[in-house]
Amino acid sequence: MVAIVQKLEKTRLSAEDWALAALDVIAEQGLAAVAVEPLARRLGVTKGSFYWHFPSREALLVAALERWEKTEQETVFGQLEAIPEPRARLRALFQLVAHELKPHVIYSELLKALDHPVVKPVLSRVSERRLDYLTASFRQAGLGRIDAQNRARLLYAAYVGFLQLSLQLGQPRLHHDEFDAYVNHVMTTLIPE
Amino acid sequence: MVAIVQKLEKTRLSAEDWALAALDVIAEQGLAAVAVEPLARRLGVTKGSFYWHFPSREALLVAALERWEKTEQETVFGQLEAIPEPRARLRALFQLVAHELKPHVIYSELLKALDHPVVKPVLSRVSERRLDYLTASFRQAGLGRIDAQNRARLLYAAYVGFLQLSLQLGQPRLHHDEFDAYVNHVMTTLIPE
DNA sequence: ACCTGAACACCGTTCAAGT
DNA sequence: ACCTGAACACCGTTCAAGT
C-alpha cells in the first residue's frame, strides 16, 4: 500500500520518467542538450540519482529513442492500414510524414544528430521499414521489382532530403502554400496515375 | 632569414596547419572527433599552444569549414562551366556530387553533424548555391519558374536524401551497380528529355 | 612568434551513506 | 527503492613563463 501512495503522489521517479523527460529535451533543444545534470534539475533531483535508473547517459538515450520508435511506428503505420488503394496510401504516407507532428520533430532532431552512435540504428530501422512499405506499395501499384525499389528510394529520399534541406536552410520550413505546391509536384512526378 | 629556415623546417605551426588537421579528422572520424587535446598530440605540441592560433575550438571549426567550402565550390562548379547543354550539365552535377571524392566525404560528415551551430550556415550556403544552379539549369532546359524551382528542390532532395539514407542504413553506400541503376532512375525520372 | 605546464570550470560517472 | 553529496576523470579554456 505504500507503493500505491508513492505512485499517486509521484514522490519518486521511474526510468520511464527520465526517458520521457529526455524525449522532451530532444524535441525542444536536440539530442546534444540531453545532459544528466540539467535533466536532474528539471526533475527536481540531483544528478547522482540518475545512475540508480540508468548505467549511463547513453543508456538513457537508447531507452528514450526506443520509446519514440515504438510510438512513431504506431502513429504512422496505424493510420495507413485503413487505406486499401496503393496510390492513395503512398500519398497519405508522404503527407503524414511531411507534416509536423511531434514524432516528426524528433525525427528531424535525430537527422541532425546522426553523428551520435545511438541514433543510427534507430533511424536505420525506421527508414528500412518505411522503404519496404513504399516498395510494396509501388509494386501493388503495378511497377516491376527493380523500378519499385528505385522509385521507393527516390520518394523516400525526396522526403528525407527535403526535410534535411529545410533544416539546413534554417527556414522554419517553407510557407504552407509553397510546401503544398512542392508536395504536389513530388506526388504528380513520382506517384503513377 | 630565421623565418625562412623555420618555414622550411616546419618547426612551428600556423593556423592553417591546425585547420587542415581538423579537416582530416572530420573526414576520418567526424566533427565530434575534433578535440583540441588529441589534435595537439597529432601535431606534436601541447594543447595550450592551440590557443595562440585560435580563440576557441569553435573558431577552429569555422576556419576549417570555410576552407572546405571554398575548395568544394571550386571543384564542383569549376568542372561544370565547360558543359553548355543544360540537361548534360544537370546530369554532370548529379554524378559529380554523388561519387565519393574527399569534399563529398566531408559533406556527409557535416550532414551528420547538423546539430552543431557552426555547420548549419556552411551547409546553408552550399545548398543554396547548388539549388540556384539547378533551378537555373532547369529553366534553361525549358521549365517554367515554379516548375523549375520545385524540380530543382526535388532533384537536390533526392541527392541529399539518398546520401542521408546511405548514412542511416550504414551500408558503406550501395554496390556500384545498384547505385548506378538508382542514379539512372533518378535522372530519367527527373531530368527532361 | 609560438610553445609549455599548471590551473580552473564543466559534466559524466562512482559510491558510501541516507530515507 | 530511490536519493544525496562528495569525489574523480576528461576536456575546453586561461595565463604566466619560457624560447
CSV table of C-alpha atoms (C1' of nucleotides) in Angstrom, one decimal:
chain,number,residue,atom,x,y,z
A,1,MET,CA,0.0,0.0,0.0
A,2,VAL,CA,2.9,2.2,0.5
A,3,ALA,CA,3.8,1.6,-3.2
A,4,ILE,CA,0.3,2.9,-4.2
A,5,VAL,CA,0.6,6.1,-2.3
A,6,GLN,CA,4.0,6.7,-3.8
A,7,LYS,CA,2.7,6.2,-7.3
A,8,LEU,CA,-0.2,8.6,-6.8
A,9,GLU,CA,2.0,11.3,-5.2
A,10,LYS,CA,4.8,10.8,-7.7
A,11,THR,CA,7.2,11.5,-5.0
A,12,ARG,CA,9.8,9.3,-6.7
A,13,LEU,CA,10.9,8.9,-10.2
A,14,SER,CA,11.0,5.9,-12.5
A,15,ALA,CA,13.2,5.1,-15.5
A,16,GLU,CA,10.2,6.0,-17.7
A,17,ASP,CA,10.1,9.5,-16.3
A,18,TRP,CA,13.7,10.1,-17.2
A,19,ALA,CA,13.1,8.7,-20.7
A,20,LEU,CA,10.1,10.9,-21.3
A,21,ALA,CA,11.9,14.0,-20.0
A,22,ALA,CA,14.8,13.1,-22.3
A,23,LEU,CA,12.4,13.0,-25.3
A,24,ASP,CA,11.0,16.4,-24.4
A,25,VAL,CA,14.5,17.8,-24.3
A,26,ILE,CA,15.3,16.2,-27.7
A,27,ALA,CA,12.2,17.7,-29.2
A,28,GLU,CA,12.9,21.1,-27.7
A,29,GLN,CA,16.7,21.5,-28.0
A,30,GLY,CA,18.1,18.5,-29.7
A,31,LEU,CA,20.0,15.4,-28.7
A,32,ALA,CA,23.1,17.2,-27.6
A,33,ALA,CA,21.1,19.1,-25.0
A,34,VAL,CA,20.2,15.9,-23.1
A,35,ALA,CA,22.6,16.2,-20.2
A,36,VAL,CA,22.3,14.5,-16.9
A,37,GLU,CA,22.7,17.5,-14.7
A,38,PRO,CA,20.2,19.8,-16.4
A,39,LEU,CA,17.7,16.8,-16.6
A,40,ALA,CA,18.1,16.2,-12.9
A,41,ARG,CA,17.5,19.9,-12.2
A,42,ARG,CA,14.4,19.7,-14.4
A,43,LEU,CA,13.1,16.8,-12.5
A,44,GLY,CA,14.0,18.2,-9.1
A,45,VAL,CA,16.6,15.7,-8.0
A,46,THR,CA,20.4,15.6,-8.0
A,47,LYS,CA,22.3,14.1,-10.9
A,48,GLY,CA,23.6,11.3,-8.6
A,49,SER,CA,20.1,9.8,-8.5
A,50,PHE,CA,20.1,9.4,-12.3
A,51,TYR,CA,22.5,6.5,-12.0
A,52,TRP,CA,20.2,4.4,-10.0
A,53,HIS,CA,17.9,4.2,-13.1
A,54,PHE,CA,20.4,4.1,-15.9
A,55,PRO,CA,24.0,2.9,-16.1
A,56,SER,CA,25.0,5.9,-18.4
A,57,ARG,CA,23.7,8.8,-20.3
A,58,GLU,CA,23.9,6.6,-23.4
A,59,ALA,CA,21.6,4.1,-21.9
A,60,LEU,CA,19.1,6.8,-21.3
A,61,LEU,CA,19.3,7.9,-24.9
A,62,VAL,CA,18.7,4.4,-26.1
A,63,ALA,CA,15.7,3.9,-23.9
A,64,ALA,CA,14.2,7.3,-25.0
A,65,LEU,CA,14.7,6.6,-28.7
A,66,GLU,CA,13.3,3.1,-28.4
A,67,ARG,CA,10.2,4.5,-26.9
A,68,TRP,CA,9.9,7.1,-29.7
A,69,GLU,CA,10.4,4.4,-32.3
A,70,LYS,CA,7.5,2.4,-31.0
A,71,THR,CA,5.0,5.3,-30.8
A,72,GLU,CA,6.1,6.7,-34.2
A,73,GLN,CA,5.6,3.3,-35.8
A,74,GLU,CA,2.1,3.0,-34.4
A,75,THR,CA,1.3,6.5,-35.4
A,76,VAL,CA,2.5,6.3,-39.0
A,77,PHE,CA,1.5,2.8,-40.0
A,78,GLY,CA,-1.6,2.6,-37.9
A,79,GLN,CA,-3.2,5.3,-39.9
A,80,LEU,CA,-2.3,3.7,-43.2
A,81,GLU,CA,-3.9,0.4,-42.8
A,82,ALA,CA,-7.3,1.9,-43.4
A,83,ILE,CA,-6.4,2.9,-47.0
A,84,PRO,CA,-6.5,0.0,-49.4
A,85,GLU,CA,-5.7,1.7,-52.7
A,86,PRO,CA,-1.9,1.7,-53.0
A,87,ARG,CA,-1.5,5.1,-54.7
A,88,ALA,CA,-3.7,6.8,-52.2
A,89,ARG,CA,-1.7,5.1,-49.4
A,90,LEU,CA,1.5,6.4,-50.9
A,91,ARG,CA,0.1,9.9,-50.9
A,92,ALA,CA,-1.1,9.5,-47.4
A,93,LEU,CA,2.2,8.3,-46.1
A,94,PHE,CA,4.1,11.1,-47.7
A,95,GLN,CA,1.6,13.7,-46.4
A,96,LEU,CA,1.5,12.2,-43.0
A,97,VAL,CA,5.2,12.2,-42.5
A,98,ALA,CA,5.7,15.6,-44.1
A,99,HIS,CA,3.5,17.5,-41.6
A,100,GLU,CA,4.8,18.4,-38.3
A,101,LEU,CA,3.6,16.1,-35.5
A,102,LYS,CA,5.7,15.6,-32.5
A,103,PRO,CA,7.3,12.3,-33.8
A,104,HIS,CA,8.2,14.3,-36.9
A,105,VAL,CA,10.0,17.0,-34.8
A,106,ILE,CA,12.1,14.2,-33.1
A,107,TYR,CA,12.8,12.6,-36.5
A,108,SER,CA,14.3,16.0,-37.6
A,109,GLU,CA,16.4,16.2,-34.5
A,110,LEU,CA,17.7,12.7,-35.0
A,111,LEU,CA,18.5,13.6,-38.6
A,112,LYS,CA,20.7,16.4,-37.2
A,113,ALA,CA,22.4,14.1,-34.7
A,114,LEU,CA,23.2,11.1,-37.0
A,115,ASP,CA,26.8,11.7,-35.7
A,116,HIS,CA,25.8,10.0,-32.5
A,117,PRO,CA,26.2,6.2,-32.5
A,118,VAL,CA,23.0,5.7,-30.6
A,119,VAL,CA,20.9,7.4,-33.3
A,120,LYS,CA,22.0,5.4,-36.4
A,121,PRO,CA,20.4,2.0,-35.5
A,122,VAL,CA,17.1,3.6,-34.7
A,123,LEU,CA,16.9,5.7,-37.9
A,124,SER,CA,18.1,2.7,-39.8
A,125,ARG,CA,15.2,0.5,-38.6
A,126,VAL,CA,12.7,3.3,-39.1
A,127,SER,CA,13.9,4.1,-42.7
A,128,GLU,CA,14.1,0.4,-43.6
A,129,ARG,CA,10.6,-0.1,-42.5
A,130,ARG,CA,9.3,2.9,-44.5
A,131,LEU,CA,11.3,1.9,-47.5
A,132,ASP,CA,9.9,-1.6,-47.5
A,133,TYR,CA,6.4,-0.2,-47.2
A,134,LEU,CA,6.9,2.2,-50.1
A,135,THR,CA,8.4,-0.5,-52.3
A,136,ALA,CA,5.5,-2.9,-51.6
A,137,SER,CA,3.0,-0.1,-52.4
A,138,PHE,CA,4.7,0.7,-55.7
A,139,ARG,CA,4.6,-3.0,-56.6
A,140,GLN,CA,0.9,-3.1,-55.8
A,141,ALA,CA,0.5,0.0,-58.0
A,142,GLY,CA,2.0,-2.0,-60.9
A,143,LEU,CA,5.7,-1.3,-61.0
A,144,GLY,CA,8.3,-4.1,-61.6
A,145,ARG,CA,10.6,-5.2,-58.8
A,146,ILE,CA,13.6,-3.0,-59.6
A,147,ASP,CA,11.6,0.0,-60.6
A,148,ALA,CA,9.5,-0.2,-57.4
A,149,GLN,CA,12.6,-0.3,-55.3
A,150,ASN,CA,14.3,2.6,-57.0
A,151,ARG,CA,11.1,4.6,-57.0
A,152,ALA,CA,10.7,3.9,-53.3
A,153,ARG,CA,14.2,5.1,-52.7
A,154,LEU,CA,13.6,8.2,-54.7
A,155,LEU,CA,10.4,9.1,-53.0
A,156,TYR,CA,11.8,8.5,-49.5
A,157,ALA,CA,15.0,10.4,-50.4
A,158,ALA,CA,12.8,13.2,-51.6
A,159,TYR,CA,11.2,13.3,-48.2
A,160,VAL,CA,14.3,13.0,-46.1
A,161,GLY,CA,16.2,15.3,-48.4
A,162,PHE,CA,13.6,17.9,-48.3
A,163,LEU,CA,13.5,17.8,-44.5
A,164,GLN,CA,17.3,18.0,-44.4
A,165,LEU,CA,17.2,20.9,-46.8
A,166,SER,CA,14.7,22.8,-44.6
A,167,LEU,CA,16.9,22.2,-41.6
A,168,GLN,CA,20.0,23.4,-43.5
A,169,LEU,CA,18.4,26.5,-44.9
A,170,GLY,CA,17.0,27.2,-41.5
A,171,GLN,CA,13.7,28.4,-42.7
A,172,PRO,CA,11.2,27.3,-40.1
A,173,ARG,CA,10.2,25.1,-43.0
A,174,LEU,CA,8.5,26.6,-46.1
A,175,HIS,CA,5.3,28.6,-46.2
A,176,HIS,CA,2.4,26.3,-46.2
A,177,ASP,CA,1.4,27.2,-49.8
A,178,GLU,CA,4.9,26.7,-51.1
A,179,PHE,CA,5.3,23.5,-49.2
A,180,ASP,CA,2.0,22.2,-50.6
A,181,ALA,CA,3.0,23.1,-54.1
A,182,TYR,CA,6.2,21.1,-53.6
A,183,VAL,CA,4.4,18.1,-52.2
A,184,ASN,CA,2.1,18.2,-55.2
A,185,HIS,CA,5.0,18.4,-57.6
A,186,VAL,CA,6.6,15.4,-55.9
A,187,MET,CA,3.5,13.3,-55.9
A,188,THR,CA,2.5,14.0,-59.5
A,189,THR,CA,6.1,13.4,-60.6
A,190,LEU,CA,6.7,10.2,-58.6
A,191,ILE,CA,3.4,8.5,-57.9
A,192,PRO,CA,1.9,6.9,-61.0
A,193,GLU,CA,-1.6,7.8,-62.2
B,1,MET,CA,66.4,34.6,-42.6
B,2,VAL,CA,65.5,32.9,-39.4
B,3,ALA,CA,61.9,33.0,-40.6
B,4,ILE,CA,62.8,31.2,-43.8
B,5,VAL,CA,64.6,28.4,-42.0
B,6,GLN,CA,61.7,27.9,-39.8
B,7,LYS,CA,59.3,27.6,-42.7
B,8,LEU,CA,61.5,25.1,-44.4
B,9,GLU,CA,61.9,23.0,-41.3
B,10,LYS,CA,58.3,23.4,-40.3
B,11,THR,CA,59.4,23.6,-36.7
B,12,ARG,CA,56.4,25.7,-35.8
B,13,LEU,CA,52.8,25.5,-36.7
B,14,SER,CA,50.4,28.0,-38.4
B,15,ALA,CA,46.7,28.4,-38.0
B,16,GLU,CA,46.4,26.8,-41.5
B,17,ASP,CA,48.1,23.7,-40.2
B,18,TRP,CA,45.5,23.3,-37.5
B,19,ALA,CA,42.7,23.9,-39.9
B,20,LEU,CA,43.9,21.3,-42.3
B,21,ALA,CA,44.5,18.8,-39.5
B,22,ALA,CA,40.9,19.5,-38.3
B,23,LEU,CA,39.6,18.7,-41.8
B,24,ASP,CA,41.5,15.5,-41.9
B,25,VAL,CA,39.9,14.5,-38.6
B,26,ILE,CA,36.4,15.4,-39.8
B,27,ALA,CA,36.9,13.3,-42.9
B,28,GLU,CA,38.2,10.4,-40.9
B,29,GLN,CA,36.1,10.4,-37.7
B,30,GLY,CA,33.5,13.2,-37.9
B,31,LEU,CA,33.1,16.6,-36.5
B,32,ALA,CA,32.7,15.5,-32.9
B,33,ALA,CA,36.2,13.9,-33.0
B,34,VAL,CA,37.8,17.3,-33.5
B,35,ALA,CA,39.1,17.9,-30.0
B,36,VAL,CA,41.9,20.2,-29.0
B,37,GLU,CA,43.9,17.8,-27.0
B,38,PRO,CA,44.1,14.9,-29.5
B,39,LEU,CA,44.7,17.4,-32.3
B,40,ALA,CA,47.6,18.8,-30.4
B,41,ARG,CA,49.0,15.3,-29.8
B,42,ARG,CA,48.7,14.6,-33.5
B,43,LEU,CA,50.6,17.7,-34.3
B,44,GLY,CA,53.2,17.1,-31.7
B,45,VAL,CA,52.5,20.0,-29.4
B,46,THR,CA,50.6,20.6,-26.2
B,47,LYS,CA,47.0,21.8,-26.2
B,48,GLY,CA,47.9,25.1,-24.6
B,49,SER,CA,49.6,26.1,-27.8
B,50,PHE,CA,46.4,25.8,-29.7
B,51,TYR,CA,45.1,28.9,-28.1
B,52,TRP,CA,47.8,31.1,-29.6
B,53,HIS,CA,46.3,30.4,-33.1
B,54,PHE,CA,42.6,30.3,-32.3
B,55,PRO,CA,40.4,31.8,-29.5
B,56,SER,CA,38.4,28.6,-29.2
B,57,ARG,CA,37.6,25.1,-30.6
B,58,GLU,CA,34.6,26.7,-32.4
B,59,ALA,CA,36.8,29.2,-34.2
B,60,LEU,CA,38.9,26.3,-35.5
B,61,LEU,CA,35.9,24.6,-36.8
B,62,VAL,CA,34.7,27.7,-38.6
B,63,ALA,CA,38.1,28.2,-40.2
B,64,ALA,CA,38.3,24.6,-41.3
B,65,LEU,CA,34.8,24.6,-42.8
B,66,GLU,CA,35.3,27.8,-44.6
B,67,ARG,CA,38.4,26.4,-46.2
B,68,TRP,CA,36.4,23.3,-47.2
B,69,GLU,CA,33.6,25.4,-48.6
B,70,LYS,CA,36.0,27.3,-50.9
B,71,THR,CA,37.7,24.2,-52.3
B,72,GLU,CA,34.4,22.3,-52.8
B,73,GLN,CA,32.9,25.2,-54.6
B,74,GLU,CA,35.8,25.4,-57.0
B,75,THR,CA,35.8,21.6,-57.5
B,76,VAL,CA,32.1,21.3,-58.2
B,77,PHE,CA,31.3,24.4,-60.2
B,78,GLY,CA,34.7,24.7,-61.9
B,79,GLN,CA,34.1,21.4,-63.7
B,80,LEU,CA,30.6,22.3,-64.8
B,81,GLU,CA,31.3,25.5,-66.7
B,82,ALA,CA,32.7,23.6,-69.6
B,83,ILE,CA,29.3,22.0,-70.3
B,84,PRO,CA,27.0,24.3,-72.2
B,85,GLU,CA,23.9,22.0,-72.6
B,86,PRO,CA,21.7,22.3,-69.6
B,87,ARG,CA,20.5,18.7,-69.4
B,88,ALA,CA,24.0,17.4,-69.7
B,89,ARG,CA,25.1,19.8,-67.0
B,90,LEU,CA,22.4,18.6,-64.7
B,91,ARG,CA,23.5,15.1,-65.2
B,92,ALA,CA,27.1,16.0,-64.6
B,93,LEU,CA,26.3,17.9,-61.4
B,94,PHE,CA,24.4,15.0,-60.0
B,95,GLN,CA,27.0,12.5,-61.0
B,96,LEU,CA,29.8,14.6,-59.7
B,97,VAL,CA,28.3,15.2,-56.3
B,98,ALA,CA,27.2,11.6,-56.0
B,99,HIS,CA,30.6,10.0,-56.3
B,100,GLU,CA,32.9,9.9,-53.4
B,101,LEU,CA,35.6,12.5,-53.6
B,102,LYS,CA,37.0,13.9,-50.5
B,103,PRO,CA,34.8,17.0,-50.4
B,104,HIS,CA,31.9,14.6,-50.7
B,105,VAL,CA,33.1,12.7,-47.6
B,106,ILE,CA,33.2,15.9,-45.6
B,107,TYR,CA,29.8,16.8,-46.9
B,108,SER,CA,28.5,13.6,-45.5
B,109,GLU,CA,30.1,14.2,-42.1
B,110,LEU,CA,28.6,17.7,-42.0
B,111,LEU,CA,25.2,16.2,-42.8
B,112,LYS,CA,25.6,14.0,-39.7
B,113,ALA,CA,26.6,17.0,-37.6
B,114,LEU,CA,23.9,19.5,-38.5
B,115,ASP,CA,23.3,19.6,-34.8
B,116,HIS,CA,26.3,21.8,-34.4
B,117,PRO,CA,25.7,25.5,-34.8
B,118,VAL,CA,28.9,26.0,-36.8
B,119,VAL,CA,27.7,23.6,-39.5
B,120,LYS,CA,24.4,25.0,-40.5
B,121,PRO,CA,25.5,28.3,-42.1
B,122,VAL,CA,28.1,26.5,-44.2
B,123,LEU,CA,25.7,23.8,-45.5
B,124,SER,CA,23.1,26.5,-45.9
B,125,ARG,CA,25.3,28.4,-48.3
B,126,VAL,CA,26.5,25.3,-50.2
B,127,SER,CA,22.9,24.0,-50.7
B,128,GLU,CA,21.5,27.4,-51.6
B,129,ARG,CA,24.2,27.7,-54.3
B,130,ARG,CA,23.6,24.3,-55.7
B,131,LEU,CA,19.8,24.8,-55.6
B,132,ASP,CA,20.1,28.1,-57.5
B,133,TYR,CA,22.3,26.4,-60.1
B,134,LEU,CA,19.9,23.5,-60.5
B,135,THR,CA,16.9,25.9,-60.8
B,136,ALA,CA,18.7,28.0,-63.5
B,137,SER,CA,19.6,24.8,-65.5
B,138,PHE,CA,16.0,23.6,-65.4
B,139,ARG,CA,14.9,27.0,-66.6
B,140,GLN,CA,17.3,26.8,-69.5
B,141,ALA,CA,16.1,23.3,-70.2
B,142,GLY,CA,12.7,24.8,-70.8
B,143,LEU,CA,10.7,24.6,-67.5
B,144,GLY,CA,8.6,27.4,-66.1
B,145,ARG,CA,9.7,29.4,-63.0
B,146,ILE,CA,7.7,27.5,-60.4
B,147,ASP,CA,8.3,24.1,-62.0
B,148,ALA,CA,12.0,24.7,-62.3
B,149,GLN,CA,12.2,25.6,-58.7
B,150,ASN,CA,10.2,22.6,-57.5
B,151,ARG,CA,12.1,20.2,-59.8
B,152,ALA,CA,15.4,21.6,-58.5
B,153,ARG,CA,14.3,21.0,-54.9
B,154,LEU,CA,13.2,17.5,-55.8
B,155,LEU,CA,16.4,16.6,-57.5
B,156,TYR,CA,18.6,18.1,-54.8
B,157,ALA,CA,16.5,16.5,-52.1
B,158,ALA,CA,16.9,13.2,-54.0
B,159,TYR,CA,20.6,13.6,-53.7
B,160,VAL,CA,20.8,14.7,-50.1
B,161,GLY,CA,18.2,12.2,-49.1
B,162,PHE,CA,19.9,9.4,-50.7
B,163,LEU,CA,23.2,10.3,-49.1
B,164,GLN,CA,21.4,10.5,-45.8
B,165,LEU,CA,19.7,7.2,-46.3
B,166,SER,CA,23.1,5.6,-47.1
B,167,LEU,CA,24.4,7.0,-43.9
B,168,GLN,CA,21.4,5.8,-41.9
B,169,LEU,CA,21.4,2.3,-43.3
B,170,GLY,CA,25.1,2.2,-42.7
B,171,GLN,CA,25.9,0.3,-45.8
B,172,PRO,CA,29.2,1.8,-47.0
B,173,ARG,CA,26.9,3.1,-49.7
B,174,LEU,CA,25.3,0.8,-52.2
B,175,HIS,CA,27.1,-1.5,-54.6
B,176,HIS,CA,28.3,0.4,-57.6
B,177,ASP,CA,25.9,-1.4,-59.9
B,178,GLU,CA,22.9,-0.8,-57.7
B,179,PHE,CA,24.0,2.8,-57.2
B,180,ASP,CA,24.3,3.5,-60.9
B,181,ALA,CA,20.9,2.0,-61.5
B,182,TYR,CA,19.5,4.3,-59.0
B,183,VAL,CA,21.2,7.3,-60.5
B,184,ASN,CA,19.9,6.4,-63.9
B,185,HIS,CA,16.4,6.0,-62.5
B,186,VAL,CA,16.6,9.5,-60.9
B,187,MET,CA,17.9,11.1,-64.0
B,188,THR,CA,15.4,9.6,-66.4
B,189,THR,CA,12.6,10.4,-64.0
B,190,LEU,CA,13.6,13.9,-63.1
B,191,ILE,CA,15.7,15.3,-65.9
B,192,PRO,CA,13.6,16.1,-69.0
B,193,GLU,CA,14.4,14.6,-72.5
C,1,DA,C1',56.1,34.4,-32.8
C,2,DC,C1',55.0,30.2,-31.0
C,3,DC,C1',55.0,26.8,-27.1
C,4,DT,C1',54.9,24.7,-22.2
C,5,DG,C1',52.7,23.5,-17.9
C,6,DA,C1',49.9,24.3,-14.3
C,7,DA,C1',45.3,25.8,-13.0
C,8,DC,C1',40.2,26.1,-13.3
C,9,DA,C1',35.2,25.1,-14.8
C,10,DC,C1',32.0,21.8,-16.6
C,11,DC,C1',30.0,17.4,-17.0
C,12,DG,C1',29.8,12.3,-16.9
C,13,DT,C1',30.4,8.7,-13.6
C,14,DT,C1',31.1,6.3,-8.9
C,15,DC,C1',29.9,5.3,-4.4
C,16,DA,C1',29.1,5.3,0.5
C,17,DA,C1',25.7,6.9,3.2
C,18,DG,C1',20.9,8.5,4.0
C,19,DT,C1',15.4,7.7,4.0
D,1,DA,C1',13.6,1.5,-3.8
D,2,DC,C1',15.2,5.8,-4.7
D,3,DC,C1',18.0,9.9,-3.5
D,4,DT,C1',22.1,12.9,-1.7
D,5,DG,C1',26.7,14.8,-1.7
D,6,DA,C1',31.4,14.4,-2.2
D,7,DA,C1',34.9,12.7,-5.2
D,8,DC,C1',37.3,11.8,-9.7
D,9,DA,C1',38.4,11.9,-14.8
D,10,DC,C1',38.2,14.3,-19.0
D,11,DC,C1',38.3,18.2,-21.9
D,12,DG,C1',37.9,23.2,-23.1
D,13,DT,C1',40.0,27.4,-21.7
D,14,DT,C1',43.3,30.8,-19.4
D,15,DC,C1',47.6,32.5,-18.4
D,16,DA,C1',52.3,33.4,-16.7
D,17,DA,C1',56.5,31.9,-18.1
D,18,DG,C1',59.8,30.0,-21.4
D,19,DT,C1',62.5,30.0,-26.3
